[in-house]
mmCIF file of C-alpha atoms in Angstrom:
data_model
loop_
_atom_site.group_PDB
_atom_site.id
_atom_site.type_symbol
_atom_site.label_atom_id
_atom_site.label_comp_id
_atom_site.label_asym_id
_atom_site.label_seq_id
_atom_site.Cartn_x
_atom_site.Cartn_y
_atom_site.Cartn_z
ATOM 1 C CA UNK A 1 5.730 7.643 9.331
ATOM 2 C CA UNK A 2 7.530 6.090 12.286
ATOM 3 C CA UNK A 3 7.432 2.304 12.678
ATOM 4 C CA UNK A 4 6.958 0.801 16.099
ATOM 5 C CA UNK A 5 9.611 -1.885 16.383
ATOM 6 C CA UNK A 6 8.873 -4.992 18.401
ATOM 7 C CA UNK A 7 12.124 -6.271 19.952
ATOM 8 C CA UNK A 8 10.857 -9.856 20.099
ATOM 9 C CA UNK A 9 10.011 -9.776 16.397
ATOM 10 C CA UNK A 10 13.342 -8.095 15.636
ATOM 11 C CA UNK A 11 15.273 -10.874 17.381
ATOM 12 C CA UNK A 12 13.240 -13.656 15.732
ATOM 13 C CA UNK A 13 13.673 -12.142 12.265
ATOM 14 C CA UNK A 14 17.383 -11.504 12.886
ATOM 15 C CA UNK A 15 17.889 -15.219 13.606
ATOM 16 C CA UNK A 16 16.312 -16.108 10.281
ATOM 17 C CA UNK A 17 18.343 -13.504 8.396
ATOM 18 C CA UNK A 18 21.528 -14.789 10.041
ATOM 19 C CA UNK A 19 20.688 -18.268 8.696
ATOM 20 C CA UNK A 20 19.867 -16.883 5.223
ATOM 21 C CA UNK A 21 23.261 -15.157 5.108
ATOM 22 C CA UNK A 22 24.933 -18.453 6.078
ATOM 23 C CA UNK A 23 22.955 -20.464 3.506
ATOM 24 C CA UNK A 24 23.982 -18.027 0.775
ATOM 25 C CA UNK A 25 27.629 -18.856 1.476
ATOM 26 C CA UNK A 26 28.651 -15.919 3.659
ATOM 27 C CA UNK A 27 29.931 -15.886 7.190
ATOM 28 C CA UNK A 28 27.333 -14.132 9.406
ATOM 29 C CA UNK A 29 30.025 -13.817 12.119
ATOM 30 C CA UNK A 30 32.234 -11.678 9.869
ATOM 31 C CA UNK A 31 32.708 -8.152 11.272
ATOM 32 C CA UNK A 32 30.794 -6.396 8.485
ATOM 33 C CA UNK A 33 27.845 -8.767 8.821
ATOM 34 C CA UNK A 34 27.593 -9.119 12.614
ATOM 35 C CA UNK A 35 24.859 -6.515 13.005
ATOM 36 C CA UNK A 36 23.289 -6.982 9.557
ATOM 37 C CA UNK A 37 20.610 -9.520 10.592
ATOM 38 C CA UNK A 38 19.199 -7.100 13.206
ATOM 39 C CA UNK A 39 19.468 -4.164 10.779
ATOM 40 C CA UNK A 40 17.567 -6.122 8.108
ATOM 41 C CA UNK A 41 14.926 -7.159 10.663
ATOM 42 C CA UNK A 42 14.375 -3.527 11.682
ATOM 43 C CA UNK A 43 14.304 -2.394 8.049
ATOM 44 C CA UNK A 44 11.687 -5.014 7.170
ATOM 45 C CA UNK A 45 9.491 -3.947 10.086
ATOM 46 C CA UNK A 46 9.742 -0.351 8.871
ATOM 47 C CA UNK A 47 9.062 -1.211 5.220
ATOM 48 C CA UNK A 48 6.073 -3.402 6.134
ATOM 49 C CA UNK A 49 4.515 -1.227 8.832
ATOM 50 C CA UNK A 50 1.349 -0.817 6.755
ATOM 51 C CA UNK A 51 -0.013 -4.030 8.250
ATOM 52 C CA UNK A 52 -0.305 -2.250 11.609
ATOM 53 C CA UNK A 53 -2.233 0.761 10.265
ATOM 54 C CA UNK A 54 -5.839 1.239 9.166
ATOM 55 C CA UNK A 55 -6.133 3.379 6.002
ATOM 56 C CA UNK A 56 -9.907 3.657 6.427
ATOM 57 C CA UNK A 57 -9.429 5.148 9.899
ATOM 58 C CA UNK A 58 -6.878 7.608 8.511
ATOM 59 C CA UNK A 59 -9.502 8.971 6.108
ATOM 60 C CA UNK A 60 -12.284 8.900 8.730
ATOM 61 C CA UNK A 61 -10.076 10.912 11.114
ATOM 62 C CA UNK A 62 -10.250 13.919 8.776
ATOM 63 C CA UNK A 63 -13.656 13.807 7.086
ATOM 64 C CA UNK A 64 -15.343 17.164 6.690
ATOM 65 C CA UNK A 65 -18.693 18.145 5.247
ATOM 66 C CA UNK A 66 -17.831 19.844 2.010
ATOM 67 C CA UNK A 67 -18.922 23.263 0.855
ATOM 68 C CA UNK A 68 -20.960 22.155 -2.158
ATOM 69 C CA UNK A 69 -17.758 21.432 -4.093
ATOM 70 C CA UNK A 70 -18.455 18.970 -6.928
ATOM 71 C CA UNK A 71 -15.247 19.223 -8.954
ATOM 72 C CA UNK A 72 -12.143 17.062 -8.913
ATOM 73 C CA UNK A 73 -9.855 17.102 -5.925
ATOM 74 C CA UNK A 74 -6.458 15.892 -7.144
ATOM 75 C CA UNK A 75 -3.323 14.973 -5.252
ATOM 76 C CA UNK A 76 -0.628 13.972 -7.722
ATOM 77 C CA UNK A 77 2.995 12.876 -7.684
ATOM 78 C CA UNK A 78 2.704 11.041 -4.363
ATOM 79 C CA UNK A 79 6.037 9.234 -3.949
ATOM 80 C CA UNK A 80 5.829 5.687 -2.617
ATOM 81 C CA UNK A 81 8.076 2.687 -2.010
ATOM 82 C CA UNK A 82 6.836 -0.873 -1.735
ATOM 83 C CA UNK A 83 8.088 -4.466 -1.798
ATOM 84 C CA UNK A 84 6.994 -6.844 -4.546
ATOM 85 C CA UNK A 85 5.450 -9.899 -2.920
ATOM 86 C CA UNK A 86 6.929 -12.193 -5.566
ATOM 87 C CA UNK A 87 10.639 -11.432 -5.012
ATOM 88 C CA UNK A 88 10.722 -9.073 -1.990
ATOM 89 C CA UNK A 89 12.428 -6.499 -4.191
ATOM 90 C CA UNK A 90 11.411 -2.843 -4.203
ATOM 91 C CA UNK A 91 9.069 -1.172 -6.595
ATOM 92 C CA UNK A 92 8.594 2.559 -6.363
ATOM 93 C CA UNK A 93 7.074 5.468 -8.166
ATOM 94 C CA UNK A 94 4.252 7.961 -8.006
ATOM 95 C CA UNK A 95 0.563 7.701 -7.281
ATOM 96 C CA UNK A 96 -2.010 10.173 -8.574
ATOM 97 C CA UNK A 97 -5.440 10.345 -6.945
ATOM 98 C CA UNK A 98 -8.603 12.255 -7.821
ATOM 99 C CA UNK A 99 -12.030 12.183 -6.270
ATOM 100 C CA UNK A 100 -15.211 14.173 -6.812
ATOM 101 C CA UNK A 101 -16.903 14.905 -3.462
ATOM 102 C CA UNK A 102 -20.505 13.978 -2.901
ATOM 103 C CA UNK A 103 -20.905 14.945 0.748
ATOM 104 C CA UNK A 104 -17.464 14.701 2.371
ATOM 105 C CA UNK A 105 -13.940 15.867 1.709
ATOM 106 C CA UNK A 106 -10.848 14.720 3.575
ATOM 107 C CA UNK A 107 -7.662 16.408 4.677
ATOM 108 C CA UNK A 108 -5.343 16.473 1.678
ATOM 109 C CA UNK A 109 -2.464 14.892 3.618
ATOM 110 C CA UNK A 110 -4.618 11.825 4.290
ATOM 111 C CA UNK A 111 -4.518 10.659 0.678
ATOM 112 C CA UNK A 112 -0.704 10.262 0.641
ATOM 113 C CA UNK A 113 -0.958 8.515 4.019
ATOM 114 C CA UNK A 114 -3.421 6.012 2.528
ATOM 115 C CA UNK A 115 -0.956 5.389 -0.324
ATOM 116 C CA UNK A 116 1.870 4.820 2.187
ATOM 117 C CA UNK A 117 -0.154 2.405 4.289
ATOM 118 C CA UNK A 118 -0.985 0.180 1.326
ATOM 119 C CA UNK A 119 2.539 0.527 -0.120
ATOM 120 C CA UNK A 120 4.084 -0.552 3.203
ATOM 121 C CA UNK A 121 2.825 -4.110 2.741
ATOM 122 C CA UNK A 122 3.958 -6.953 0.514
ATOM 123 C CA UNK A 123 2.270 -5.853 -2.677
ATOM 124 C CA UNK A 124 1.657 -6.035 -6.351
ATOM 125 C CA UNK A 125 0.984 -2.758 -8.123
ATOM 126 C CA UNK A 126 -2.374 -3.845 -9.487
ATOM 127 C CA UNK A 127 -3.763 -4.743 -6.051
ATOM 128 C CA UNK A 128 -2.383 -1.578 -4.478
ATOM 129 C CA UNK A 129 -4.187 0.521 -7.120
ATOM 130 C CA UNK A 130 -7.485 -1.221 -6.332
ATOM 131 C CA UNK A 131 -7.013 -0.989 -2.555
ATOM 132 C CA UNK A 132 -6.395 2.763 -2.637
ATOM 133 C CA UNK A 133 -9.422 3.328 -4.875
ATOM 134 C CA UNK A 134 -11.674 1.103 -2.755
ATOM 135 C CA UNK A 135 -10.578 2.736 0.500
ATOM 136 C CA UNK A 136 -11.423 6.227 -0.769
ATOM 137 C CA UNK A 137 -14.686 5.110 -2.387
ATOM 138 C CA UNK A 138 -15.934 3.210 0.677
ATOM 139 C CA UNK A 139 -14.884 5.817 3.229
ATOM 140 C CA UNK A 140 -15.800 9.111 1.542
ATOM 141 C CA UNK A 141 -18.525 7.794 -0.819
ATOM 142 C CA UNK A 142 -17.618 10.376 -3.479
ATOM 143 C CA UNK A 143 -19.211 10.747 -6.909
ATOM 144 C CA UNK A 144 -16.097 9.087 -8.324
ATOM 145 C CA UNK A 145 -12.488 8.133 -7.614
ATOM 146 C CA UNK A 146 -9.563 7.580 -9.951
ATOM 147 C CA UNK A 147 -6.141 6.253 -9.029
ATOM 148 C CA UNK A 148 -3.174 6.029 -11.398
ATOM 149 C CA UNK A 149 0.121 4.505 -10.282
ATOM 150 C CA UNK A 150 3.375 4.658 -12.247
ATOM 151 C CA UNK A 151 6.224 2.515 -10.926
ATOM 152 C CA UNK A 152 9.618 1.027 -11.605
ATOM 153 C CA UNK A 153 10.073 -2.560 -10.479
ATOM 154 C CA UNK A 154 13.485 -3.732 -9.310
ATOM 155 C CA UNK A 155 12.440 -7.337 -10.002
ATOM 156 C CA UNK A 156 12.362 -6.372 -13.708
ATOM 157 C CA UNK A 157 15.470 -4.187 -13.551
ATOM 158 C CA UNK A 158 17.870 -6.214 -11.366
ATOM 159 C CA UNK A 159 16.952 -9.753 -12.445
ATOM 160 C CA UNK A 160 14.877 -11.530 -15.065
ATOM 161 C CA UNK A 161 14.455 -9.375 -18.169
ATOM 162 C CA UNK A 162 16.728 -6.603 -16.775
ATOM 163 C CA UNK A 163 14.885 -3.732 -18.468
ATOM 164 C CA UNK A 164 16.250 -0.620 -16.776
ATOM 165 C CA UNK A 165 13.898 1.991 -18.198
ATOM 166 C CA UNK A 166 10.596 0.145 -17.986
ATOM 167 C CA UNK A 167 7.687 1.850 -16.252
ATOM 168 C CA UNK A 168 4.452 0.116 -15.287
ATOM 169 C CA UNK A 169 1.226 2.120 -15.166
ATOM 170 C CA UNK A 170 -1.995 0.906 -13.544
ATOM 171 C CA UNK A 171 -5.311 2.686 -13.073
ATOM 172 C CA UNK A 172 -8.737 2.102 -11.634
ATOM 173 C CA UNK A 173 -11.788 4.320 -11.315
ATOM 174 C CA UNK A 174 -15.401 4.547 -10.171
ATOM 175 C CA UNK A 175 -18.434 6.752 -10.715
ATOM 176 C CA UNK A 176 -17.998 9.864 -12.829
ATOM 177 C CA UNK A 177 -14.552 8.679 -13.929
ATOM 178 C CA UNK A 178 -16.251 5.971 -15.998
ATOM 179 C CA UNK A 179 -16.932 8.780 -18.466
ATOM 180 C CA UNK A 180 -14.043 9.067 -20.938
ATOM 181 C CA UNK A 181 -14.167 12.882 -20.823
ATOM 182 C CA UNK A 182 -13.693 12.946 -17.028
ATOM 183 C CA UNK A 183 -10.823 10.426 -17.173
ATOM 184 C CA UNK A 184 -9.183 12.438 -19.955
ATOM 185 C CA UNK A 185 -9.432 15.644 -17.908
ATOM 186 C CA UNK A 186 -7.737 13.912 -14.958
ATOM 187 C CA UNK A 187 -4.975 12.463 -17.131
ATOM 188 C CA UNK A 188 -4.310 15.898 -18.651
ATOM 189 C CA UNK A 189 -4.137 17.483 -15.205
ATOM 190 C CA UNK A 190 -1.570 14.992 -13.860
ATOM 191 C CA UNK A 191 0.816 15.351 -16.822
#
């Protein structure tokens, strides 16, 4: 996923980052920091490029009439990186997605792209889980969708409670996944 960098935005952000560095007690004119404000501005545009992409369109671009397939389609262990909207610190982990086609299937690579688009925004894990599920449900209209996200949060590891080995798991589901047996099958398959 390649971000399109806007030079005007880069320069505006760099000015703010230069001031942040100064306010934190550092010298933004020091050799090692001279180019840092622009680097940070470019990095932030890359990490937040999801605002400029439409996850619904990504799925619609590869919708196919299915071949009477009514079993789970699972894409698991989808790596993602996001920024917590509360502290602007990273959280990262794996997303697992399943859907049961009703009429349409989508290209398998589109599901990880949907995850990336929502992850590349200021986020909280709970909202991201719901957004991914809703996008798939509304676009493909399957018999059911389930999304499970497991993540480590730097805001819990680097500051605050400083719990290095904590893992947060969220899930949401629709349709057939409301049945405990179907959810259990999915959870067994992603282990």
